[in-house]
CSV table of C-alpha atoms in Angstrom, one decimal:
chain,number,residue,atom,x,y,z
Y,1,UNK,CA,-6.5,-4.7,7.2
Y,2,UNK,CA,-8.8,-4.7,4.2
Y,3,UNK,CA,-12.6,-3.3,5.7
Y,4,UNK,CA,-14.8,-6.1,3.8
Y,5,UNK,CA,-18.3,-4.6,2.7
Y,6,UNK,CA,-21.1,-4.1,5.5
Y,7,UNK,CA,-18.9,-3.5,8.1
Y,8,UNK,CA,-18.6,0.3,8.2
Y,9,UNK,CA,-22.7,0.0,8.2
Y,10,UNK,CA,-23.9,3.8,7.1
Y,11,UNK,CA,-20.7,5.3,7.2
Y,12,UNK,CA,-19.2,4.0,4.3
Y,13,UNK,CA,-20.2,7.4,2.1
Y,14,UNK,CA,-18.0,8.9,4.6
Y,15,UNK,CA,-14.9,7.8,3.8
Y,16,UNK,CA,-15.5,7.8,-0.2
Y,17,UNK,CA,-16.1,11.6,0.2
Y,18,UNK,CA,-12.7,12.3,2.2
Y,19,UNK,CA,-10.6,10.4,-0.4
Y,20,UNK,CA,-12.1,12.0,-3.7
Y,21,UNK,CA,-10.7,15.2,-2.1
Y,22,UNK,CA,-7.7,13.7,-1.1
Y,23,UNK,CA,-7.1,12.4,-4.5
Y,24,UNK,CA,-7.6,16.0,-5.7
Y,25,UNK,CA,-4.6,17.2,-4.0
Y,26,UNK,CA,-2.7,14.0,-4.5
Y,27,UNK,CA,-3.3,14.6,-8.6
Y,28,UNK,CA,-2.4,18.0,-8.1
Y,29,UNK,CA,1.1,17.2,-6.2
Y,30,UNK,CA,1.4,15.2,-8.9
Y,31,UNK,CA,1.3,17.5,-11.7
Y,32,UNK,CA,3.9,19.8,-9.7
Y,33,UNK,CA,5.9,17.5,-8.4
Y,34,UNK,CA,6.2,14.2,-10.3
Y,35,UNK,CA,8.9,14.1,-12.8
Y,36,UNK,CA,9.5,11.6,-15.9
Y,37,UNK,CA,12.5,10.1,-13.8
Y,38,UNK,CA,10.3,9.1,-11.0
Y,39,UNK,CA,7.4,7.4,-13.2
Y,40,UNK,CA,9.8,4.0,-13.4
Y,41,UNK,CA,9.6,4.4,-9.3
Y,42,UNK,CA,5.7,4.5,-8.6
Y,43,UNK,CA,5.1,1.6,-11.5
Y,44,UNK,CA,7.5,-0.6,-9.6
Y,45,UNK,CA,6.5,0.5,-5.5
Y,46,UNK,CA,2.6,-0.5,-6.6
Y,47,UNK,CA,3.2,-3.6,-8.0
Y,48,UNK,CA,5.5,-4.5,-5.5
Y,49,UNK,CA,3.3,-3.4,-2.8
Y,50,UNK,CA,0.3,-5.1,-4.7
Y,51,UNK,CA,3.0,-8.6,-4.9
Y,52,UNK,CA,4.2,-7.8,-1.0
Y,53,UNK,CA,0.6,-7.3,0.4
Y,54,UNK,CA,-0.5,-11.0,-1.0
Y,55,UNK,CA,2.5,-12.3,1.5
Y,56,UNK,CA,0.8,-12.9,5.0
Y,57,UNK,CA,3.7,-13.4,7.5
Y,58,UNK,CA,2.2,-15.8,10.6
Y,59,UNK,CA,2.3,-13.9,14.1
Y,60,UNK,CA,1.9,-15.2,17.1
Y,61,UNK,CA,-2.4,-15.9,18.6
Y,62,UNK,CA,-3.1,-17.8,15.1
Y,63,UNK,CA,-3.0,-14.8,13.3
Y,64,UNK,CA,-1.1,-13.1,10.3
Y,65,UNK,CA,-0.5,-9.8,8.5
Y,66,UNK,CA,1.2,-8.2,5.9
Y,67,UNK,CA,3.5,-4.6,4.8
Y,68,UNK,CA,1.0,-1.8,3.7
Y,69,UNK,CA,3.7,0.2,2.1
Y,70,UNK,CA,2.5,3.2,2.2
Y,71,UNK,CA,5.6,4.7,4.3
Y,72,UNK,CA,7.8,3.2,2.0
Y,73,UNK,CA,6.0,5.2,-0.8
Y,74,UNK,CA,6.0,8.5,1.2
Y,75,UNK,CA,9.6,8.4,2.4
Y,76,UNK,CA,10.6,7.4,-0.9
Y,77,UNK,CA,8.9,9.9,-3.0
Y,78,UNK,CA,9.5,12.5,-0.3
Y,79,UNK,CA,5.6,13.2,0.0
Y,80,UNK,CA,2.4,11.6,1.3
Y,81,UNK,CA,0.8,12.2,-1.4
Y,82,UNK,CA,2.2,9.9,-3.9
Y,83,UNK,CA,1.2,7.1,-0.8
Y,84,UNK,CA,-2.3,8.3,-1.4
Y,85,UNK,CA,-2.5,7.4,-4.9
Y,86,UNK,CA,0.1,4.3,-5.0
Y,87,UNK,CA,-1.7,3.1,-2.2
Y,88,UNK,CA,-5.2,3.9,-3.8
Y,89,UNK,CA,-4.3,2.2,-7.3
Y,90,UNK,CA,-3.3,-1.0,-5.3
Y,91,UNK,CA,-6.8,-1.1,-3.2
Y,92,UNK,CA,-8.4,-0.5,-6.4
Y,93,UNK,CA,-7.3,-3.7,-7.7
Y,94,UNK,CA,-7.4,-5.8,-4.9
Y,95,UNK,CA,-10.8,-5.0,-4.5
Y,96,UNK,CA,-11.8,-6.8,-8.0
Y,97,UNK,CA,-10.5,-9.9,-6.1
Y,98,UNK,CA,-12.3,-9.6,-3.3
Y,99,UNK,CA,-9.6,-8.2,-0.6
Y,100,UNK,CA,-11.7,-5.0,0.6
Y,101,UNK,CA,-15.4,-4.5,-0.5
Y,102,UNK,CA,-16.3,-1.8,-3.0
Y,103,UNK,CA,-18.3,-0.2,-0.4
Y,104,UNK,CA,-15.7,0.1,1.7
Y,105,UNK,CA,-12.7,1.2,-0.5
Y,106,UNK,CA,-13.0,5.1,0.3
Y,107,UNK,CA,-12.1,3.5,4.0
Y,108,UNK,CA,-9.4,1.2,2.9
Y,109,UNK,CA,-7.7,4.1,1.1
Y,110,UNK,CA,-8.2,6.8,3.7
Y,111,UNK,CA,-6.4,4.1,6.2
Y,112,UNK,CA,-4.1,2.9,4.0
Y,113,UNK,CA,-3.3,5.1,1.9
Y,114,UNK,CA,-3.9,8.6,3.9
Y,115,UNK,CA,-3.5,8.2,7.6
Y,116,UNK,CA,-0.6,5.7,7.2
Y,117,UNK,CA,1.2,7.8,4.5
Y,118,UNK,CA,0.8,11.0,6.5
Y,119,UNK,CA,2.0,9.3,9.5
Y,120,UNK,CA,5.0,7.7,8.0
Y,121,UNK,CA,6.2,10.2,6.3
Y,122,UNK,CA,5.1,12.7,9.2
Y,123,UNK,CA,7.6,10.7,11.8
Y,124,UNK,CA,10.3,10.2,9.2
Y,125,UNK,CA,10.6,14.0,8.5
Y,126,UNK,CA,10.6,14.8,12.4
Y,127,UNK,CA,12.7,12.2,13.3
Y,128,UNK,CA,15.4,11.7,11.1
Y,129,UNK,CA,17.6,14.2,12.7
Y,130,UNK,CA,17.4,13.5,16.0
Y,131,UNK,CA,17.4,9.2,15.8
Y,132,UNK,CA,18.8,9.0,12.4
Y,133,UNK,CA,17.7,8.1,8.8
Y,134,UNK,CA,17.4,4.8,8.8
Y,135,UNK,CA,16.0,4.1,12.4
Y,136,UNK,CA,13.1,7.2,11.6
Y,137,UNK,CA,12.2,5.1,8.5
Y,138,UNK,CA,11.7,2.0,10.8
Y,139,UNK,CA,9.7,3.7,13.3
Y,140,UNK,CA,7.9,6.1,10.8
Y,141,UNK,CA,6.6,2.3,9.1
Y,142,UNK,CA,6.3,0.8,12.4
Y,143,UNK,CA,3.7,3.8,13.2
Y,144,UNK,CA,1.6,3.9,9.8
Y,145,UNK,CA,0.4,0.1,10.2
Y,146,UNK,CA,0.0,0.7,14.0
Y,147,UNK,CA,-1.6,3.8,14.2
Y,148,UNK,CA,-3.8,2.7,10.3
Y,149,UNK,CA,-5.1,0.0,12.6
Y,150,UNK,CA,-6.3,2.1,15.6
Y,151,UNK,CA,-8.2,4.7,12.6
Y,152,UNK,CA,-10.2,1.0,11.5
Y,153,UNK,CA,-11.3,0.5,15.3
Y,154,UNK,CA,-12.5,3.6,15.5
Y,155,UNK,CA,-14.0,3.2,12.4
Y,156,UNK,CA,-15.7,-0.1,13.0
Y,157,UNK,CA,-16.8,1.6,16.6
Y,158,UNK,CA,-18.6,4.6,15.0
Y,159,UNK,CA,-20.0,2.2,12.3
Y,160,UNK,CA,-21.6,0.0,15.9
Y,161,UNK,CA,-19.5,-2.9,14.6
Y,162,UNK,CA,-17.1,-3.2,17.4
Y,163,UNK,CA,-17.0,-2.1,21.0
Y,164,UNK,CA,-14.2,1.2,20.8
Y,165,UNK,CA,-12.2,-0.7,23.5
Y,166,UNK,CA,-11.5,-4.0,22.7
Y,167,UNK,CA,-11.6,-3.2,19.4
Y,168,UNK,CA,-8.7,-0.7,20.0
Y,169,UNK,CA,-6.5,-3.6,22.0
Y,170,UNK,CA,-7.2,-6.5,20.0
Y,171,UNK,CA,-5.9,-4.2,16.5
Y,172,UNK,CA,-3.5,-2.4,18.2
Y,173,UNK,CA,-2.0,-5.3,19.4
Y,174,UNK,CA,-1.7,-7.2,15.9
Y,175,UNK,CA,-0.9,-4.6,14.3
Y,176,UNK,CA,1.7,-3.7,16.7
Y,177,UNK,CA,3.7,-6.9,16.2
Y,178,UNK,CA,3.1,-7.2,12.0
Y,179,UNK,CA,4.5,-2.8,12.7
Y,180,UNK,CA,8.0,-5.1,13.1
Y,181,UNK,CA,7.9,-6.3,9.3
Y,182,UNK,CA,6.2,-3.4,8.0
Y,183,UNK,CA,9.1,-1.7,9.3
Y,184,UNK,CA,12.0,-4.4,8.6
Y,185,UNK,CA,10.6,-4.8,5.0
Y,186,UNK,CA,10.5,-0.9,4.7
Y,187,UNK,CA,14.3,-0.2,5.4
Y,188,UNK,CA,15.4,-3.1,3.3
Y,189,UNK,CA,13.8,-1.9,0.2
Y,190,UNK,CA,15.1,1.3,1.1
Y,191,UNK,CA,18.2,0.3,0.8
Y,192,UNK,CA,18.2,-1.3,-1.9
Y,193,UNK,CA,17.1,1.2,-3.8
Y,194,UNK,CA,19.3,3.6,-2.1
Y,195,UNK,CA,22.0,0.5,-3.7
Y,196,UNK,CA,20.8,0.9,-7.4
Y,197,UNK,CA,19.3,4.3,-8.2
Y,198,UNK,CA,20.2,6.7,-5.0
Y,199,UNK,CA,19.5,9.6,-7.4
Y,200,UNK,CA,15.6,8.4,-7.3
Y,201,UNK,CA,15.8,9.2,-3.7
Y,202,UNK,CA,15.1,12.6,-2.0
Y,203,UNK,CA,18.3,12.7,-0.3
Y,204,UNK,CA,19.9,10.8,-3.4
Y,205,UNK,CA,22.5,12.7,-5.4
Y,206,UNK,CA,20.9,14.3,-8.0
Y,207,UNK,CA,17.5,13.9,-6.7
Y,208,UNK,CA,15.0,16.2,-6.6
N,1,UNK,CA,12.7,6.9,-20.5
N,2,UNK,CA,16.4,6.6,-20.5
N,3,UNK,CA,18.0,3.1,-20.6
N,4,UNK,CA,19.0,3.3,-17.1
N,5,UNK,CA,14.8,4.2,-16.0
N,6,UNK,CA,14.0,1.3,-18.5
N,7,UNK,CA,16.1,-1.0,-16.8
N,8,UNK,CA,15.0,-0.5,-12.8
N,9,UNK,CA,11.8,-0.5,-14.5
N,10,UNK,CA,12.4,-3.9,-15.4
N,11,UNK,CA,14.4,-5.1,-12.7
N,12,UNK,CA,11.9,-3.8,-10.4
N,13,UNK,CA,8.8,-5.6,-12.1
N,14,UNK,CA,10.7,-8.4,-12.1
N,15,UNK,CA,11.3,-8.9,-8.2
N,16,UNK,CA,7.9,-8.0,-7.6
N,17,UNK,CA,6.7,-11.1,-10.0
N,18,UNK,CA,8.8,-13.0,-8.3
N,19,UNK,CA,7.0,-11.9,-5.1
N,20,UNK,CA,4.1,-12.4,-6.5
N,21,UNK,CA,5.0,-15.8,-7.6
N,22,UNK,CA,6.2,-16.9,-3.8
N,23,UNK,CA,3.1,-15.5,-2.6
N,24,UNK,CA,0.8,-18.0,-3.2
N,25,UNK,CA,3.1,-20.9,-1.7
N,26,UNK,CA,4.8,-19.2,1.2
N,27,UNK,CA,2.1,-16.8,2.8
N,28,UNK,CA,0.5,-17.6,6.1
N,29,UNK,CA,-3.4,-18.5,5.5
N,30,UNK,CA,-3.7,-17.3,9.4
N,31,UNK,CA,-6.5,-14.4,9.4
N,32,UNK,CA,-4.9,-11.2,9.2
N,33,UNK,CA,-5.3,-8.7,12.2
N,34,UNK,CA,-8.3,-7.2,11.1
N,35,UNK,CA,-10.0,-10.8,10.4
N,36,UNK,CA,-8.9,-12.1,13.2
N,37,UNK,CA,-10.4,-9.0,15.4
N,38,UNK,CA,-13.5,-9.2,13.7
N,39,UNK,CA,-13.9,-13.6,15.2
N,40,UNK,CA,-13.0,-12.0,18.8
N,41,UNK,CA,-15.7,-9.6,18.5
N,42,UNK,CA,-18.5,-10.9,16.5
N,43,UNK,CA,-18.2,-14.9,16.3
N,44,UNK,CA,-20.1,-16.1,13.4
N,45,UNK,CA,-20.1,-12.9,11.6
N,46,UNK,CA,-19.9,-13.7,7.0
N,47,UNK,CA,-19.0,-11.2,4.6
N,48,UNK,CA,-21.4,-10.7,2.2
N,49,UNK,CA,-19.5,-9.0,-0.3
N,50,UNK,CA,-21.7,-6.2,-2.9
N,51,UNK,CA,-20.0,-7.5,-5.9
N,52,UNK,CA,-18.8,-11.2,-6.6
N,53,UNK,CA,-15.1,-11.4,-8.0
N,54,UNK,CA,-14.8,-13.7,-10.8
N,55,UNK,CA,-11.1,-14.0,-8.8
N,56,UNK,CA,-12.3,-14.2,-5.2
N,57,UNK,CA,-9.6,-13.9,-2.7
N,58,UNK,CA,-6.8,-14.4,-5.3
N,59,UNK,CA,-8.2,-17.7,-6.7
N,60,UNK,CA,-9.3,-19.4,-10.0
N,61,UNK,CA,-12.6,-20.8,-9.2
N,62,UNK,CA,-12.0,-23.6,-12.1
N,63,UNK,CA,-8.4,-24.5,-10.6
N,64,UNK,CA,-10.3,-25.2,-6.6
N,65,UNK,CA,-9.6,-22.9,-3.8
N,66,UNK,CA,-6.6,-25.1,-2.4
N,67,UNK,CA,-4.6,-24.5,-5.4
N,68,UNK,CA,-1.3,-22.7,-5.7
N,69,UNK,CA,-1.4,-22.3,-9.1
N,70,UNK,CA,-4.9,-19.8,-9.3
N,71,UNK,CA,-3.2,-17.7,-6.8
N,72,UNK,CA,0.1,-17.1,-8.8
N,73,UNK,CA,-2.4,-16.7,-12.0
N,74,UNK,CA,-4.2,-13.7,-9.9
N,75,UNK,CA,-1.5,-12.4,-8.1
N,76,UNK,CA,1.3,-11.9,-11.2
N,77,UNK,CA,-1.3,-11.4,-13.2
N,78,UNK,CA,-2.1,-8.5,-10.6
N,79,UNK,CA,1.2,-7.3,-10.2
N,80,UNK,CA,1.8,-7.2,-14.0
N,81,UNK,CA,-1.7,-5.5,-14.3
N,82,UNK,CA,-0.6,-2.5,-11.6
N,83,UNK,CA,1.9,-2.0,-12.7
N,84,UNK,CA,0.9,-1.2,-16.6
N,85,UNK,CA,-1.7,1.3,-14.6
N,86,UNK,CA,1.0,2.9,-12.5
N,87,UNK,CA,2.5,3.6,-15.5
N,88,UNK,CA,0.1,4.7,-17.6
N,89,UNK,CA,-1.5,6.9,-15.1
N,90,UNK,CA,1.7,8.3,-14.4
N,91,UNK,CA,2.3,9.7,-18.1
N,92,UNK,CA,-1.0,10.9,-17.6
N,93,UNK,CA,-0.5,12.9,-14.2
N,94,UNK,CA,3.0,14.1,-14.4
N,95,UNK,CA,4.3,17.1,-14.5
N,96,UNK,CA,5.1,18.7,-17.3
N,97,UNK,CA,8.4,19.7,-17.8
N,98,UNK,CA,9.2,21.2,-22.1
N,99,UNK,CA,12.5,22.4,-21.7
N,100,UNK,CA,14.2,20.9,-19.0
N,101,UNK,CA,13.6,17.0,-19.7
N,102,UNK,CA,17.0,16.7,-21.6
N,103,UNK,CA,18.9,17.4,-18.7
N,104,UNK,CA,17.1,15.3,-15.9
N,105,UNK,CA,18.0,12.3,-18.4
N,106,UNK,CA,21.0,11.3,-17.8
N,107,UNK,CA,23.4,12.1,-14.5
């Protein structure tokens, strides 16, 4: 879902503006918030992410996808914010190789990092009560990619790159199938690190 | 870091080379959604990216753009690279906690 450069047309500014002030308040959960304990935990979810993100999975109509992982990072961490700047360190260095132009990277982060970290970890926290924890985390990942891909058609229809509806079908479609591994992908690591360090987690014992 | 931190640290890394290892060999070459969007709704369009990557799309120029092997050179060398950032920024923007790091140590 990387926005390559000249597709956002004039808009690109846009986007860079809205993340440097959404870094400023991911920095600044981060100086309240993140702990010496956790510091082995965001090292290891952005390479993964960065590893995971190289790893198209075919779907059907010739086309492919991959996780985003920025649900993972939020539920994990307990906070979106810490998607914002795993998610913006990954996009970062994807874009020296070419996956997402410079121009474009305030975008990339502000979908990837921003609306799909709020909206995973916004779902998980309202529905792991009433569905449970493990099916909110698959529906809050499910969501991020799905509802990340909608924010680029919009994008790309503001910019005058795509028409608003087919855009809105043909990503929403996509990225309503590649939602299923996002989702899969996002319970098993979940669990596994529930498996080995439960106390990293924010209902672990001895979490924070 | 404790010895139990430095080990997931480790063991963590470590699966994600090893995903970053697979990559290159088992990942679909299909478009992704967004790529595959953009040939619906404007055949013929060509990115013209603003700066040229030495590593374009997670390949060694010198190696050809079929190979495997460029893409495991750019993607573990990616991984190892993020995560050597994640870590070092995170020293950097942590919280900072004088008294009270001896007992979040060990539990």
């Amino acid at each position: 879902m990387h926005i390559g450069d000249g597709l956002l047309s004039w808009t690109w500014p846009i986007y860079y503006i809205i993340t440097i002030i959404a870094l400023y308040f991911a920095l600044k959960w981060a100086r309240e918030n993140l702990d010496e304990k956790h510091i082995p935990l965001l090292a290891v979810m952005a390479a993964g992410i960065f590893a995971i993100q190289a790893m198209n999975i075919p779907i059907p109509w010739g086309t492919s996808g991959h996780m985003m992982g920025a649900a993972l990072v939020a539920i994990v961490f307990g906070s979106p914010w810490a998607a914002v700047i795993v998610l913006s360190m990954v996009l970062l260095v994807q874009s020296f190789f070419g996956d997402g132009g410079i121009t474009a990277l305030g975008a990339n982060i502000f979908n990837m990092g921003i609306i799909a970290g709020f909206t995973g970890y916004g779902l998980f926290e309202a529905l792991k009560k009433p569905i449970g924890r493990f099916p909110a985390i698959f529906v809050a990942a499910w969501a991020s990619i799905f509802v990340a891909a909608l924010a680029v058609a919009i994008e790309l229809a503001i910019a005058g790159t795509f028409p608003l509806d087919l855009g809105l079908f043909y990503m929403g479609l996509y990225h309503a199938v590649i939602g299923l591994a996002e989702g899969a992908i996002t319970v098993v690591a979940i669990l596994a690190i529930q498996n080995v360090r439960p106390d990293l987690l924010p209902w672990g014992k001895g979490g924070s | 870091m404790s010895p139990k931190d430095k080990k997931f640290l480790m063991g963590g890394i470590l699966v994600a080379v090893i995903i970053a290892f697979l990559a290159p060999f088992l990942a679909s070459t299909n478009p992704d959604g967004l790529d595959s969007t953009i040939e619906k709704l404007i055949p013929g369009h060509e990115a013209e990216p603003v700066y040229e990557s030495p590593m374009p799309d997670y390949t060694v120029p010198a190696l050809g753009e079929d190979s495997p092997w460029g893409g495991v050179i750019a993607i573990v060398g990616g991984t190892i690279i993020i995560a050597l950032l994640a870590l070092g920024l995170g020293m950097v923007i942590k919280k900072d906690e004088p008294e009270n790091n001896q007992l979040n140590k060990d539990e």
